[in-house]
mmCIF file of C-alpha atoms in Angstrom:
data_model
loop_
_atom_site.group_PDB
_atom_site.id
_atom_site.type_symbol
_atom_site.label_atom_id
_atom_site.label_comp_id
_atom_site.label_asym_id
_atom_site.label_seq_id
_atom_site.Cartn_x
_atom_site.Cartn_y
_atom_site.Cartn_z
ATOM 1 C CA MET A 1 0.024 -0.023 -0.022
ATOM 2 C CA SER A 2 1.448 3.280 -0.980
ATOM 3 C CA GLU A 3 1.563 6.058 1.715
ATOM 4 C CA ALA A 4 -0.422 8.220 -0.235
ATOM 5 C CA SER A 5 -3.380 5.624 -0.282
ATOM 6 C CA PHE A 6 -2.964 5.023 3.421
ATOM 7 C CA ASP A 7 -3.455 8.793 4.164
ATOM 8 C CA VAL A 8 -6.763 8.894 2.172
ATOM 9 C CA LEU A 9 -8.376 5.913 4.101
ATOM 10 C CA PRO A 10 -8.776 7.121 7.612
ATOM 11 C CA ASP A 11 -10.734 10.372 6.595
ATOM 12 C CA THR A 12 -12.803 8.260 4.123
ATOM 13 C CA VAL A 13 -13.731 5.743 7.041
ATOM 14 C CA VAL A 14 -14.612 8.517 9.322
ATOM 15 C CA ASP A 15 -16.752 10.335 6.728
ATOM 16 C CA THR A 16 -18.437 6.917 5.705
ATOM 17 C CA THR A 17 -19.110 6.343 9.595
ATOM 18 C CA LYS A 18 -20.724 9.876 9.878
ATOM 19 C CA LEU A 19 -22.801 9.312 6.943
ATOM 20 C CA LEU A 20 -24.166 5.869 7.970
ATOM 21 C CA ALA A 21 -24.936 7.483 11.481
ATOM 22 C CA ALA A 22 -26.916 10.066 9.675
ATOM 23 C CA PHE A 23 -28.901 7.324 7.925
ATOM 24 C CA VAL A 24 -29.584 5.714 11.146
ATOM 25 C CA ASP A 25 -30.827 9.059 12.637
ATOM 26 C CA ALA A 26 -32.842 9.477 9.540
ATOM 27 C CA GLY A 27 -34.663 6.071 10.151
ATOM 28 C CA LEU A 28 -33.032 4.320 7.042
ATOM 29 C CA SER A 29 -32.270 0.808 7.535
ATOM 30 C CA GLY A 30 -30.752 -1.984 5.481
ATOM 31 C CA THR A 31 -31.418 -5.647 5.243
ATOM 32 C CA ARG A 32 -29.233 -8.430 6.969
ATOM 33 C CA THR A 33 -29.073 -10.181 3.806
ATOM 34 C CA VAL A 34 -27.866 -7.466 1.624
ATOM 35 C CA PHE A 35 -25.152 -9.633 -0.211
ATOM 36 C CA ASP A 36 -27.084 -12.884 -0.518
ATOM 37 C CA GLY A 37 -29.665 -14.383 -2.536
ATOM 38 C CA ASP A 38 -31.466 -13.445 -5.771
ATOM 39 C CA ASP A 39 -32.126 -10.014 -4.671
ATOM 40 C CA GLY A 40 -28.554 -9.641 -3.073
ATOM 41 C CA PHE A 41 -25.731 -7.009 -3.894
ATOM 42 C CA TRP A 42 -23.565 -9.664 -5.544
ATOM 43 C CA ARG A 43 -26.435 -10.168 -8.006
ATOM 44 C CA MET A 44 -27.487 -6.690 -8.408
ATOM 45 C CA ALA A 45 -24.171 -4.946 -8.665
ATOM 46 C CA GLY A 46 -22.311 -7.868 -10.505
ATOM 47 C CA SER A 47 -23.932 -10.969 -12.103
ATOM 48 C CA ASP A 48 -25.728 -14.046 -11.305
ATOM 49 C CA ARG A 49 -22.435 -15.660 -12.229
ATOM 50 C CA CYS A 50 -20.540 -13.826 -9.397
ATOM 51 C CA ASP A 51 -16.856 -14.732 -9.271
ATOM 52 C CA PHE A 52 -15.910 -14.401 -5.536
ATOM 53 C CA SER A 53 -12.285 -15.055 -6.337
ATOM 54 C CA ALA A 54 -12.110 -11.920 -8.567
ATOM 55 C CA MET A 55 -13.266 -9.983 -5.509
ATOM 56 C CA THR A 56 -9.886 -10.707 -3.650
ATOM 57 C CA GLU A 57 -7.650 -9.945 -6.688
ATOM 58 C CA GLY A 58 -5.259 -7.361 -6.006
ATOM 59 C CA LEU A 59 -6.188 -7.226 -2.288
ATOM 60 C CA LEU A 60 -4.206 -4.669 -0.538
ATOM 61 C CA GLN A 61 -2.557 -3.372 -3.900
ATOM 62 C CA GLU A 62 -5.761 -1.960 -5.606
ATOM 63 C CA PHE A 63 -8.453 -0.055 -3.833
ATOM 64 C CA ARG A 64 -11.532 -0.368 -6.166
ATOM 65 C CA ILE A 65 -13.738 1.568 -3.597
ATOM 66 C CA LEU A 66 -12.244 4.735 -5.131
ATOM 67 C CA ASP A 67 -13.753 3.733 -8.339
ATOM 68 C CA VAL A 68 -17.409 3.735 -6.840
ATOM 69 C CA GLY A 69 -20.071 6.195 -7.852
ATOM 70 C CA PHE A 70 -23.390 7.065 -6.163
ATOM 71 C CA LYS A 71 -26.664 6.898 -8.228
ATOM 72 C CA ARG A 72 -29.365 9.478 -7.446
ATOM 73 C CA TYR A 73 -32.136 6.759 -7.822
ATOM 74 C CA GLY A 74 -32.385 3.400 -6.542
ATOM 75 C CA CYS A 75 -32.846 1.954 -9.992
ATOM 76 C CA CYS A 76 -31.121 1.210 -13.303
ATOM 77 C CA ARG A 77 -28.867 4.063 -14.354
ATOM 78 C CA TRP A 78 -30.375 4.046 -17.819
ATOM 79 C CA MET A 79 -33.853 5.485 -16.352
ATOM 80 C CA HIS A 80 -32.249 8.269 -14.338
ATOM 81 C CA THR A 81 -32.617 10.917 -17.202
ATOM 82 C CA ALA A 82 -36.369 10.101 -17.620
ATOM 83 C CA LEU A 83 -36.928 10.355 -13.864
ATOM 84 C CA ASP A 84 -35.149 13.559 -13.729
ATOM 85 C CA VAL A 85 -37.469 14.948 -16.470
ATOM 86 C CA VAL A 86 -40.674 13.547 -14.504
ATOM 87 C CA ARG A 87 -39.566 15.181 -11.307
ATOM 88 C CA GLU A 88 -38.805 18.460 -13.113
ATOM 89 C CA LEU A 89 -42.202 18.470 -14.795
ATOM 90 C CA ILE A 90 -44.072 17.584 -11.560
ATOM 91 C CA SER A 91 -42.171 20.450 -9.751
ATOM 92 C CA GLN A 92 -42.407 23.071 -12.441
ATOM 93 C CA CYS A 93 -45.911 22.462 -13.588
ATOM 94 C CA LYS A 94 -47.336 21.752 -9.974
ATOM 95 C CA LEU A 95 -48.709 18.187 -11.283
ATOM 96 C CA GLU A 96 -50.705 16.051 -8.864
ATOM 97 C CA ALA A 97 -51.257 12.312 -9.347
ATOM 98 C CA GLU A 98 -54.899 12.504 -9.433
ATOM 99 C CA ASN A 99 -54.801 15.084 -12.476
ATOM 100 C CA VAL A 100 -52.592 12.842 -14.582
ATOM 101 C CA ALA A 101 -54.087 10.109 -16.715
ATOM 102 C CA THR A 102 -50.911 9.139 -18.794
ATOM 103 C CA VAL A 103 -47.404 9.985 -18.981
ATOM 104 C CA GLU A 104 -45.538 9.375 -22.231
ATOM 105 C CA VAL A 105 -41.773 9.005 -22.283
ATOM 106 C CA THR A 106 -39.739 9.031 -25.359
ATOM 107 C CA GLY A 107 -36.268 7.450 -25.251
ATOM 108 C CA PHE A 108 -34.038 5.028 -26.835
ATOM 109 C CA LYS A 109 -35.642 1.616 -27.919
ATOM 110 C CA GLU A 110 -34.011 -0.444 -25.197
ATOM 111 C CA ILE A 111 -36.056 1.412 -22.692
ATOM 112 C CA ALA A 112 -39.413 0.162 -24.123
ATOM 113 C CA ARG A 113 -38.024 -3.226 -24.633
ATOM 114 C CA ASP A 114 -36.171 -3.756 -21.490
ATOM 115 C CA PHE A 115 -37.750 -1.563 -18.800
ATOM 116 C CA CYS A 116 -41.559 -1.535 -19.490
ATOM 117 C CA GLY A 117 -42.518 -5.141 -19.016
ATOM 118 C CA ASP A 118 -45.266 -6.742 -16.522
ATOM 119 C CA TRP A 119 -45.899 -4.769 -13.536
ATOM 120 C CA PRO A 120 -43.247 -5.345 -10.758
ATOM 121 C CA SER A 121 -44.023 -7.723 -7.755
ATOM 122 C CA SER A 122 -40.492 -7.277 -5.988
ATOM 123 C CA ILE A 123 -38.033 -4.552 -5.327
ATOM 124 C CA LEU A 124 -35.760 -6.199 -7.773
ATOM 125 C CA GLU A 125 -38.181 -5.973 -10.617
ATOM 126 C CA ALA A 126 -39.223 -2.365 -9.608
ATOM 127 C CA GLN A 127 -35.734 -1.139 -10.144
ATOM 128 C CA PHE A 128 -35.941 -2.168 -13.746
ATOM 129 C CA HIS A 129 -39.389 -0.865 -14.514
ATOM 130 C CA LEU A 130 -39.811 2.618 -15.732
ATOM 131 C CA PRO A 131 -43.592 3.407 -15.710
ATOM 132 C CA TYR A 132 -43.529 2.058 -12.037
ATOM 133 C CA LEU A 133 -40.732 4.242 -11.032
ATOM 134 C CA ALA A 134 -42.227 7.367 -12.879
ATOM 135 C CA SER A 135 -45.571 6.708 -11.112
ATOM 136 C CA LEU A 136 -43.814 6.483 -7.728
ATOM 137 C CA GLU A 137 -42.481 10.157 -8.218
ATOM 138 C CA PHE A 138 -45.997 11.491 -8.480
ATOM 139 C CA PHE A 139 -47.085 9.959 -5.208
ATOM 140 C CA GLY A 140 -43.804 11.351 -3.391
ATOM 141 C CA LEU A 141 -42.292 7.924 -3.322
ATOM 142 C CA SER A 142 -39.200 8.490 -5.472
ATOM 143 C CA SER A 143 -36.654 5.536 -5.590
ATOM 144 C CA ALA A 144 -34.158 8.571 -4.930
ATOM 145 C CA ARG A 145 -35.291 7.862 -1.157
ATOM 146 C CA GLY A 146 -34.810 4.132 -1.744
ATOM 147 C CA LEU A 147 -37.380 1.473 -2.928
ATOM 148 C CA GLN A 148 -39.261 -0.008 -0.125
ATOM 149 C CA ASP A 149 -41.418 -3.148 0.053
ATOM 150 C CA ARG A 150 -44.283 -1.082 1.560
ATOM 151 C CA ASP A 151 -44.246 0.909 -1.865
ATOM 152 C CA LEU A 152 -44.894 -2.025 -4.034
ATOM 153 C CA VAL A 153 -48.575 -2.061 -4.867
ATOM 154 C CA MET A 154 -50.449 -4.326 -7.453
ATOM 155 C CA ARG A 155 -51.562 -2.324 -10.491
ATOM 156 C CA GLY A 156 -55.113 -1.894 -10.514
#
């Protein structure tokens, strides 16, 4: 480990700890199985063919955490622009859910092909469903605050 890298770590750990404490104070919580199962981190951030040996390659030589970014919404990044526009329209036009019958989003063909399927029945499915995520915005349940099981409702 280089001396420069070592000097960065203590402040990063302290800042992260403070941020996590603020999350707890705000009432946010996580799951005890965040890494495991079909809905776990390994599958969502990587692949259902997760290679655990790759996680330890370069250990104590490469610090991949420094390449991590944060997303504004708790969903696939491809939908962020559409959700930004929906939020902006709601704000600027003072739109309310009961006054909106439909929302039409124009985007690249993969949005319609990959992110507009059957209505989601789990948090995993909701992260990849643009119509559902856009409708959450109208009800003040933005995925920017994190998707929660209680937000999952059947279409009806």
